[in-house]
PDB file of C-alpha atoms in Angstrom:
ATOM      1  CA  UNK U 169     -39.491  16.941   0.393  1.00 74.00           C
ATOM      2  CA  UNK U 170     -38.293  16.968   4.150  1.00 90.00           C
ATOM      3  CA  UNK U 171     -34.402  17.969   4.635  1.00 93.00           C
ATOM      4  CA  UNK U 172     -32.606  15.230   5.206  1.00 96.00           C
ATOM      5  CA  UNK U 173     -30.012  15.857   8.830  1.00 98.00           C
ATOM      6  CA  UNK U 174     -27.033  13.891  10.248  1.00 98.00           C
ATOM      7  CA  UNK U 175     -25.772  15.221  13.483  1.00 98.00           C
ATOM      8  CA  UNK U 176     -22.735  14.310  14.966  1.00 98.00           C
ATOM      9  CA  UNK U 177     -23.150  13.968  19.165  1.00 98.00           C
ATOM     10  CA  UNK U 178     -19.385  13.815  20.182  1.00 98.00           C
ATOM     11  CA  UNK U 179     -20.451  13.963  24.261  1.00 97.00           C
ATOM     12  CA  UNK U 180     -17.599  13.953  26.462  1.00 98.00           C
ATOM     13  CA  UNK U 181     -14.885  13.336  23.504  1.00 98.00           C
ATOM     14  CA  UNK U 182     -12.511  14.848  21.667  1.00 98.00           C
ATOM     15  CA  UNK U 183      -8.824  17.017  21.946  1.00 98.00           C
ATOM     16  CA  UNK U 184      -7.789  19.775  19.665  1.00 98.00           C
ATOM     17  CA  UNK U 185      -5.728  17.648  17.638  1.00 98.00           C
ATOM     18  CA  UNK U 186      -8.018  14.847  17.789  1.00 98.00           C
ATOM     19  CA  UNK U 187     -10.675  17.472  16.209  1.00 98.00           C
ATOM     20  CA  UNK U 188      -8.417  18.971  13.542  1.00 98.00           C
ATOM     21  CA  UNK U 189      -7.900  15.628  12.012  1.00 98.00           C
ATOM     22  CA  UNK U 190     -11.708  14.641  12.127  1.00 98.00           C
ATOM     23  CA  UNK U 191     -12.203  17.659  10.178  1.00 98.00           C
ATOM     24  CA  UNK U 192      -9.531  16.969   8.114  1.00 98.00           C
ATOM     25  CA  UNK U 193     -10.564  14.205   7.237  1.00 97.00           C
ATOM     26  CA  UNK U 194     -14.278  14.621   6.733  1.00 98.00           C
ATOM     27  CA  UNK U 195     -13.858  17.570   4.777  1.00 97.00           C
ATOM     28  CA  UNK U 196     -11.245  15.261   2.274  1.00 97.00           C
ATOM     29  CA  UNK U 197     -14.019  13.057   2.039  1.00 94.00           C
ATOM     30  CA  UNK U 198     -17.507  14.482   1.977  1.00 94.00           C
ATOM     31  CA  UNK U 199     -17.981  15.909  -1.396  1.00 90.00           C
ATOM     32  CA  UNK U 200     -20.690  13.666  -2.413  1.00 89.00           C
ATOM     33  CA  UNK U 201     -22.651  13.822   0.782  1.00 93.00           C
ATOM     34  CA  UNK U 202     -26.014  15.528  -0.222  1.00 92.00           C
ATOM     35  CA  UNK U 203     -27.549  15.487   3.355  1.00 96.00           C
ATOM     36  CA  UNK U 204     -27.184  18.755   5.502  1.00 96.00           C
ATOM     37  CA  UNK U 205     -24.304  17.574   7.968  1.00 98.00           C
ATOM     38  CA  UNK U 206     -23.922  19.353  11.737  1.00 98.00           C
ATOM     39  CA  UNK U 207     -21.238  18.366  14.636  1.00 98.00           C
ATOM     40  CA  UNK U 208     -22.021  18.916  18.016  1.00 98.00           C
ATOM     41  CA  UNK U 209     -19.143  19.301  20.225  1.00 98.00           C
ATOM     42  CA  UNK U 210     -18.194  19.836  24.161  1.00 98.00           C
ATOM     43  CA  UNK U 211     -18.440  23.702  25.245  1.00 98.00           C
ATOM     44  CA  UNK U 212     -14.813  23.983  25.110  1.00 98.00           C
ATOM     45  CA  UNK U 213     -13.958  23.111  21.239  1.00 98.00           C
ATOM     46  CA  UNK U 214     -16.987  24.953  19.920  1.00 98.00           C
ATOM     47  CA  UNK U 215     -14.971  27.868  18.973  1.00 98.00           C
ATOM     48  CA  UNK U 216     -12.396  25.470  17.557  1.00 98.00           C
ATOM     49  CA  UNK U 217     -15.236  23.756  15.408  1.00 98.00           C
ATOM     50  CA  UNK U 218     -16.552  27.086  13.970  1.00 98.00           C
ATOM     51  CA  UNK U 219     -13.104  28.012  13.068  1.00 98.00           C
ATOM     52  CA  UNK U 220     -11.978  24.752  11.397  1.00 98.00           C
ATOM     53  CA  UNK U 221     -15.278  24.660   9.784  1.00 98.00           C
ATOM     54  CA  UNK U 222     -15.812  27.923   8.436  1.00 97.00           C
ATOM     55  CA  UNK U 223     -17.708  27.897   4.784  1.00 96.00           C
ATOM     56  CA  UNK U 224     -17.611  24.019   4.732  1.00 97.00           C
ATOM     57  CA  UNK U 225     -21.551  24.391   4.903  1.00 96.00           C
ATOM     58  CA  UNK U 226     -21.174  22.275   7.777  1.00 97.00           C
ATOM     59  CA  UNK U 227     -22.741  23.486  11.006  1.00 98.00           C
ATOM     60  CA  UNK U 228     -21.416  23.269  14.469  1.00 98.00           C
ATOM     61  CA  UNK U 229     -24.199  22.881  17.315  1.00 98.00           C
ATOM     62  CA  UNK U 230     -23.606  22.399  21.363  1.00 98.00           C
ATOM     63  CA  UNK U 231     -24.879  18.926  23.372  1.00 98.00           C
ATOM     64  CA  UNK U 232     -26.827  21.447  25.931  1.00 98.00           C
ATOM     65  CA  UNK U 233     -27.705  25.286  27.019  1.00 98.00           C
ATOM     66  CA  UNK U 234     -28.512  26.746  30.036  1.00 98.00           C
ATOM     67  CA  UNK U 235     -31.916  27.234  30.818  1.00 98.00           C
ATOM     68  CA  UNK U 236     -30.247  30.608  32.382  1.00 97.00           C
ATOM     69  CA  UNK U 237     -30.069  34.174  29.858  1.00 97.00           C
ATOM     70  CA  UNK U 238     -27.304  35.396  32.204  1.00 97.00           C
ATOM     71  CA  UNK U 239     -26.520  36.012  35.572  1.00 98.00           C
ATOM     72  CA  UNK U 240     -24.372  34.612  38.407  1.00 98.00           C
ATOM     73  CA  UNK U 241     -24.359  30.636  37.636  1.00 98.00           C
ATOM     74  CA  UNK U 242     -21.233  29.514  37.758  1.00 98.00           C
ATOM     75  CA  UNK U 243     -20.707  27.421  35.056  1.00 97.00           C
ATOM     76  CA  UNK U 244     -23.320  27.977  33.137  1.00 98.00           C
ATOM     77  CA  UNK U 245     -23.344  28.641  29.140  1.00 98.00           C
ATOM     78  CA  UNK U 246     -25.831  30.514  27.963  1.00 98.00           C
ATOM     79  CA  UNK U 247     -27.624  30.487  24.304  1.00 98.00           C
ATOM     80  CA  UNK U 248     -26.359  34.314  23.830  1.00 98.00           C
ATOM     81  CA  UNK U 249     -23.187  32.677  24.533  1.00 98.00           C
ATOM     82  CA  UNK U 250     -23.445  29.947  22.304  1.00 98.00           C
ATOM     83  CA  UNK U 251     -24.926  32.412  19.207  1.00 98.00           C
ATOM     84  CA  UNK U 252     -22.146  34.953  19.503  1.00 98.00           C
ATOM     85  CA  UNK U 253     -19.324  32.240  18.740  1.00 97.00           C
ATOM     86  CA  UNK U 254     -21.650  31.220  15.820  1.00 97.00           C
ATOM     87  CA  UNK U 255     -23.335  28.528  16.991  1.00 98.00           C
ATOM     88  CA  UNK U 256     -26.758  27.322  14.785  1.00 98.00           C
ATOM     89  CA  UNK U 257     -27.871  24.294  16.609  1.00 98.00           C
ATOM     90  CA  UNK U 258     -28.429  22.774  20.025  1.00 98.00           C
ATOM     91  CA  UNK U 259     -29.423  19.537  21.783  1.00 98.00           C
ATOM     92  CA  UNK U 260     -32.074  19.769  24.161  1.00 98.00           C
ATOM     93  CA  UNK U 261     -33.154  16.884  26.414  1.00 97.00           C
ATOM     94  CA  UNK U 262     -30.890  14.042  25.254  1.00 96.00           C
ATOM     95  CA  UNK U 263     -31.569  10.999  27.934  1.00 94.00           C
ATOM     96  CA  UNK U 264     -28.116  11.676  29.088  1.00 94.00           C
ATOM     97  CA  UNK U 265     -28.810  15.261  30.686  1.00 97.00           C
ATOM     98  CA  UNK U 266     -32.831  13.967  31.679  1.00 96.00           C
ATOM     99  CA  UNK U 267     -31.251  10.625  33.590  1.00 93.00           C
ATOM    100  CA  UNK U 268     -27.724  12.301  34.886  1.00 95.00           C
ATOM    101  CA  UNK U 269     -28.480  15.802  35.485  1.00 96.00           C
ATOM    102  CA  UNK U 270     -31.930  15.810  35.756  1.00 96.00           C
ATOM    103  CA  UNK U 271     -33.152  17.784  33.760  1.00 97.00           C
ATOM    104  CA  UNK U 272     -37.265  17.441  33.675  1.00 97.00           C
ATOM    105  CA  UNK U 273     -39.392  18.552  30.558  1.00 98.00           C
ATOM    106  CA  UNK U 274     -40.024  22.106  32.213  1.00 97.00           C
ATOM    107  CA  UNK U 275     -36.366  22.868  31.973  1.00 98.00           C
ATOM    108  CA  UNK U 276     -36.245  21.068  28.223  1.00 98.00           C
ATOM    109  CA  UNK U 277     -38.885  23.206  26.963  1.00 98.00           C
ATOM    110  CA  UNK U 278     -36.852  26.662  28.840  1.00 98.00           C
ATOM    111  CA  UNK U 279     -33.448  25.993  26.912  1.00 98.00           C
ATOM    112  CA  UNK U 280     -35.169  25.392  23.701  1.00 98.00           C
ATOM    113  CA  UNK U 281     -37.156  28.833  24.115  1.00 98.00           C
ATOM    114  CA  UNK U 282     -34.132  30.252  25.056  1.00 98.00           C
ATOM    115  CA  UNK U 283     -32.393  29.029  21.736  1.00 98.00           C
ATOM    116  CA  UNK U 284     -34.710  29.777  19.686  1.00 98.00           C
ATOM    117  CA  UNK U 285     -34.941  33.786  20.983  1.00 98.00           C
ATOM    118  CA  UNK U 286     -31.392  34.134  19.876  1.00 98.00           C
ATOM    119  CA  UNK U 287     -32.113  32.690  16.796  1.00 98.00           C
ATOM    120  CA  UNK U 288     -30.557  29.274  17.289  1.00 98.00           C
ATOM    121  CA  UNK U 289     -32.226  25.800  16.215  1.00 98.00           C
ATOM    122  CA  UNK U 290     -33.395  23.327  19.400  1.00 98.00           C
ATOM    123  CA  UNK U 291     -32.882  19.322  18.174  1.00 98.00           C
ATOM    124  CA  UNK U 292     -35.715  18.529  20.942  1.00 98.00           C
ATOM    125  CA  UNK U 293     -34.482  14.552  22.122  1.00 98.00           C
ATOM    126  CA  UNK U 294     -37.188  12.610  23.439  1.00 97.00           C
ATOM    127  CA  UNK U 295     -37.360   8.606  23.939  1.00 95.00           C
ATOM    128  CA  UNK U 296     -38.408   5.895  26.463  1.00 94.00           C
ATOM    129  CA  UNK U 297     -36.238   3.947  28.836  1.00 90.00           C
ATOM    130  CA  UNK U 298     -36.395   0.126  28.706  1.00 87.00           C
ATOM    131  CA  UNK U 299     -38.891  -0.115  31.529  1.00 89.00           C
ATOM    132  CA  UNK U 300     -41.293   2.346  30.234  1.00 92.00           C
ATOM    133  CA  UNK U 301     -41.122   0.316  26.622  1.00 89.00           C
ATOM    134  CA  UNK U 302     -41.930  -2.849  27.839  1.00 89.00           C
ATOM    135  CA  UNK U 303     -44.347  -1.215  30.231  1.00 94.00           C
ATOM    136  CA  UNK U 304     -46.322   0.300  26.655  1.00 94.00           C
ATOM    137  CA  UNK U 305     -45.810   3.493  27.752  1.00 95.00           C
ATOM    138  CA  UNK U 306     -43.597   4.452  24.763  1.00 94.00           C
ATOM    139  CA  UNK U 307     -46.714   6.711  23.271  1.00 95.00           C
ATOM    140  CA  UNK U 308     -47.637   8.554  26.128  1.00 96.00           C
ATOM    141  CA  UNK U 309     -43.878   9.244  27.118  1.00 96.00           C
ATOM    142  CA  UNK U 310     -42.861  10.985  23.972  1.00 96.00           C
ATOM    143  CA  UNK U 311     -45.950  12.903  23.971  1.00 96.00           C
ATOM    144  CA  UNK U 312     -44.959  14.051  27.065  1.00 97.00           C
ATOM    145  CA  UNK U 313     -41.700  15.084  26.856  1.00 97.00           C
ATOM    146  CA  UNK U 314     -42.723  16.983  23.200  1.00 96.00           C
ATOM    147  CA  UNK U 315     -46.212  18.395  24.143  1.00 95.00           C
ATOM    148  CA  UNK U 316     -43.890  20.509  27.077  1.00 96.00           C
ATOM    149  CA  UNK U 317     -41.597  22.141  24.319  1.00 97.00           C
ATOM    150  CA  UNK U 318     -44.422  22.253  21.610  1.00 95.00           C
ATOM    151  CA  UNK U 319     -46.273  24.626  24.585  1.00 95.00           C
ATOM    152  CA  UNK U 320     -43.131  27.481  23.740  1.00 95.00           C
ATOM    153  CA  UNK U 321     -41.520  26.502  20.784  1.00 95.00           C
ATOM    154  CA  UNK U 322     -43.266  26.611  17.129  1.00 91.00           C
ATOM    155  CA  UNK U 323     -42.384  23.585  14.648  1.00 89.00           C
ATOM    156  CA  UNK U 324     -40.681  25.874  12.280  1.00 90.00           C
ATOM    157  CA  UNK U 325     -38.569  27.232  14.862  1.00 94.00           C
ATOM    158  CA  UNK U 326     -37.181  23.648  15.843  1.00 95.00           C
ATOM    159  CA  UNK U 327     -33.660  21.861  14.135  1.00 96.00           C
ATOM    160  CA  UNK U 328     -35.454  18.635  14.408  1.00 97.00           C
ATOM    161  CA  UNK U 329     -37.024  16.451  16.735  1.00 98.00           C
ATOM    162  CA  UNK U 330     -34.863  12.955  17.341  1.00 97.00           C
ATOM    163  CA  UNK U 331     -36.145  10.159  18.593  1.00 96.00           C
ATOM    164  CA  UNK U 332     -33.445   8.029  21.298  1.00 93.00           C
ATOM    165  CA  UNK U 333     -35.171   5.049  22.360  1.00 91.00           C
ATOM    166  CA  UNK U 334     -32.853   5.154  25.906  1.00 88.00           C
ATOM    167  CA  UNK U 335     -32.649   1.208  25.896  1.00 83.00           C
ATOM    168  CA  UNK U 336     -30.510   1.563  22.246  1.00 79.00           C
ATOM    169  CA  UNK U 337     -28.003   4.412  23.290  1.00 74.00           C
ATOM    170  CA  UNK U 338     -24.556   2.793  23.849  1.00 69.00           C
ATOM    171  CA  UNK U 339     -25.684  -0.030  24.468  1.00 70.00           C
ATOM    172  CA  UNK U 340     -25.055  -1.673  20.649  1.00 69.00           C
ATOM    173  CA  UNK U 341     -29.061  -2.104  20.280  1.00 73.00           C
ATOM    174  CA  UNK U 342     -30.768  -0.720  17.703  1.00 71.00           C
ATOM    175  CA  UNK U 343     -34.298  -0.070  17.298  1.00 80.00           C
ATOM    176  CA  UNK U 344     -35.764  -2.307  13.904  1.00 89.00           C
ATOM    177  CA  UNK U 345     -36.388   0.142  10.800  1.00 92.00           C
ATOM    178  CA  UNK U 346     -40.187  -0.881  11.857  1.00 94.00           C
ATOM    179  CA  UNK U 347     -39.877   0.476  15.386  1.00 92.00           C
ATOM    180  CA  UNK U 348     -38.797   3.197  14.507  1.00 93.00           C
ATOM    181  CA  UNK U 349     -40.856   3.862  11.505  1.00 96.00           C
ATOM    182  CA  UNK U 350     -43.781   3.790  14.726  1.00 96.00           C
ATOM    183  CA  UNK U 351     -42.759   5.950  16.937  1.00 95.00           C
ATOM    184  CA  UNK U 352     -41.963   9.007  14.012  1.00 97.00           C
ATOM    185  CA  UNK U 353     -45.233   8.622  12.357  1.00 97.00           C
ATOM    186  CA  UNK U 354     -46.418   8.712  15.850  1.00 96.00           C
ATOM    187  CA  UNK U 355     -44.471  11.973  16.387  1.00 97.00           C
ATOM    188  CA  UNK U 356     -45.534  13.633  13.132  1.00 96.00           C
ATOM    189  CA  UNK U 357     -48.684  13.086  14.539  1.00 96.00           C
ATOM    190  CA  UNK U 358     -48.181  14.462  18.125  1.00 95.00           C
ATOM    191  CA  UNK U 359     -46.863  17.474  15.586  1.00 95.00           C
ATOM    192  CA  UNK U 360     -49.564  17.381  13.166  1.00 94.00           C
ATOM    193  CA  UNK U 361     -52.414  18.122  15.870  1.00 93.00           C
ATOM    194  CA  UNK U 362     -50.448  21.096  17.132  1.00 92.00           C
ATOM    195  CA  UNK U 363     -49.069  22.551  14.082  1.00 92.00           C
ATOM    196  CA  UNK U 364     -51.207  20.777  11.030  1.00 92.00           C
ATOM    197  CA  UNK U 365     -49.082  21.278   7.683  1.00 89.00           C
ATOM    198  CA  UNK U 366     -46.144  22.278   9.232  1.00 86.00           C
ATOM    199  CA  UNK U 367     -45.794  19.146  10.630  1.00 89.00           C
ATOM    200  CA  UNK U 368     -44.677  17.327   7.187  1.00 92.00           C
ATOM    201  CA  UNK U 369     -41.816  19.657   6.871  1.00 94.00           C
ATOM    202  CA  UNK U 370     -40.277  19.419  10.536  1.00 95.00           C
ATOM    203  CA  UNK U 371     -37.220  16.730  10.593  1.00 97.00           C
ATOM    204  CA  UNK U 372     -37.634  13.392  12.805  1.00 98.00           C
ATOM    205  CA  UNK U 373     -34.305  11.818  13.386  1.00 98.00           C
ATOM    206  CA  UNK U 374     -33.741   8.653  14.452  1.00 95.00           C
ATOM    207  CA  UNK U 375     -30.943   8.509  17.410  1.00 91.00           C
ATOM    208  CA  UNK U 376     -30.312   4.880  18.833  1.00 82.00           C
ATOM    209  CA  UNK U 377     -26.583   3.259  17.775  1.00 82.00           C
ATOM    210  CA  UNK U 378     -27.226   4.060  14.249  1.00 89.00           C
ATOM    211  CA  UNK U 379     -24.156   3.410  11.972  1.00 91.00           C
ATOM    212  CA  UNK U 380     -22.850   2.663   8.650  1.00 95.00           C
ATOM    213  CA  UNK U 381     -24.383  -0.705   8.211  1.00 93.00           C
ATOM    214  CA  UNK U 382     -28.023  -0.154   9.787  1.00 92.00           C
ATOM    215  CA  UNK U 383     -28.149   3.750   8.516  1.00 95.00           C
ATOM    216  CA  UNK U 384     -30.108   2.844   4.546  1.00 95.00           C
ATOM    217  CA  UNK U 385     -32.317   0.647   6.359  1.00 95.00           C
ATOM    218  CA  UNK U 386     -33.488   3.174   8.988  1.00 95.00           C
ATOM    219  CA  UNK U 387     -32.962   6.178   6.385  1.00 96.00           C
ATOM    220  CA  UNK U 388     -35.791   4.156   4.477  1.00 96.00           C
ATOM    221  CA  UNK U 389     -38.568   4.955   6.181  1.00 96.00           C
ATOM    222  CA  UNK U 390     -40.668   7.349   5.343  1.00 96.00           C
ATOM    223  CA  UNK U 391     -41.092   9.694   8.509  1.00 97.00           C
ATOM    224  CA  UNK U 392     -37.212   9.115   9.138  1.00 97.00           C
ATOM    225  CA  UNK U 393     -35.385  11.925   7.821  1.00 97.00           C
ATOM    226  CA  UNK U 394     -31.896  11.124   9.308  1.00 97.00           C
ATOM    227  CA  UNK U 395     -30.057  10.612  12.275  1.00 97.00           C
ATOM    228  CA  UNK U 396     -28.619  11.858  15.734  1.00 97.00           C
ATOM    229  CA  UNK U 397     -25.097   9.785  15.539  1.00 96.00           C
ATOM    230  CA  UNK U 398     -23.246   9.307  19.041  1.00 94.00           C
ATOM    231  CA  UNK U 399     -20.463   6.737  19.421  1.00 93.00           C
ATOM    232  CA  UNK U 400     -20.311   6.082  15.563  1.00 95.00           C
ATOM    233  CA  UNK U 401     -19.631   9.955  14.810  1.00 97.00           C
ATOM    234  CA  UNK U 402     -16.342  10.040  16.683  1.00 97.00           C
ATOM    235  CA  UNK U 403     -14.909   8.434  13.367  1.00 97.00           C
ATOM    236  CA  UNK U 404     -14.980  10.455  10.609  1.00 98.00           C
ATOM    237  CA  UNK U 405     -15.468   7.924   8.101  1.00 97.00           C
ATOM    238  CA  UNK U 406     -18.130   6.062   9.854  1.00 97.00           C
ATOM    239  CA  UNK U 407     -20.300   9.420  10.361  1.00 97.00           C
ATOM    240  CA  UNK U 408     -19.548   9.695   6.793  1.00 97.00           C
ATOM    241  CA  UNK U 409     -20.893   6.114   5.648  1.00 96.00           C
ATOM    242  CA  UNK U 410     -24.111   6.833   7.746  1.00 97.00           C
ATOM    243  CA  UNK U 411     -24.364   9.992   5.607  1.00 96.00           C
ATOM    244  CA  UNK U 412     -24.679   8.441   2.648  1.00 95.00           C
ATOM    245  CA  UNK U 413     -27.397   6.205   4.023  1.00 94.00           C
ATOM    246  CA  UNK U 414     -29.635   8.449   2.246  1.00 93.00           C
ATOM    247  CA  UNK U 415     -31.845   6.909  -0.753  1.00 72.00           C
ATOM    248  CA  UNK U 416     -30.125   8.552  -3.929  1.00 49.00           C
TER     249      UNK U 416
END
């Protein structure tokens, strides 16, 4: 059986006290949560995060890397950087850091090599915009954006591979269970022809204003093995309820 994954995509949120009592909190609360649980958090509370969640069994992963090892780039956080604080996961090519930054599949497929060399876990992010969906190009732009990590980066090496249809982040759409049931079969696929076996044991989340009340349904299906959770992870007890979205 695939390991079922929630991750926690706080983005551009958060304080230190605001953190302490989401951890707080969750930690009251999760005893019963059987799902392996991680919380990605801005650069500057990642050591914070560690700290705070030290021996919870809960793992602490950044939103981005540099595709950088070191060097003078001002600004810059490298994947050393993020395994010597004791960092396990990392996002690579969420739509955010594709459409705003512009960061192109070459530059996906460097940070997650440079992750996994220092031994930390890529969650490769790949999804199609509203245009390209209604323009049936869903297929060929996953494909794309996976077959240019998949060229560096073994399937055992990678956290998981979520799928964010763009057109349901933030915006309070939400892909059906059936749409996305399509597009991670269709992944597992892309997977299967690169990797064969390994493919059934790589993790395919499903990232797209999941929460609490949509998060069984979605859970459900059988090449969904969890979720990438953005606005609905900033509460504690609504990451939580998505958690426990899992088939007992």
């Amino acid at each position: 059986m695939r390991e079922q994954i929630v991750i926690a995509n706080w983005k551009m949120n958060g304080s230190t006290e605001a953190n302490r009592l989401w951890v707080e909190k969750f930690l009251a609360l999760c005893g019963d949560l059987t799902c392996r649980t991680a919380v990605c958090a801005p650069f500057v509370y990642l050591p914070q995060m560690t700290a705070l969640l030290k021996g919870s069994g809960i793992e602490v992963g950044a939103e981005t890397v540099s595709t950088r090892a070191e060097g003078a780039f001002t600004g810059e956080v490298s994947a050393t950087m993020l395994a010597d604080i004791g960092v396990t996961l990392a996002l690579v090519g969420h739509s955010e850091r594709r459409t705003l930054w512009g960061e192109d599949d070459e530059a996906v497929a460097l940070q997650a090599e440079r992750l996994v060399a220092t031994g930390i876990k890529p969650v490769v992010c790949v999804g199609e915009t509203l245009e390209e969906r209604q323009a049936n190009q869903t297929e060929a732009v996953v494909l794309r954006q996976l077959r240019a990590v998949l060229e560096r980066v073994p399937a055992d090496k990678l956290g998981a591979v979520a799928y964010e249809p763009v057109w349901a982040i933030g915006t309070g759409k939400t892909a059906s269970a059936e749409q996305a049931q399509e597009i991670h079969a269709y992944i597992r696929q892309v997977l299967a022809a690169k990797f064969g076996a390994a493919a059934q044991e790589t993790a395919i989340l499903y990232g797209g204003s999941c929460k609490p009340s949509n998060a069984a349904e979605i859970f459900a299906k059988e090449d969904v093995d969890g979720g990438l959770i953005g606005g609905a992870a900033l509460k504690a007890e609504d990451f939580l309820g998505i958690g426990k979205g899992f088939a007992k």
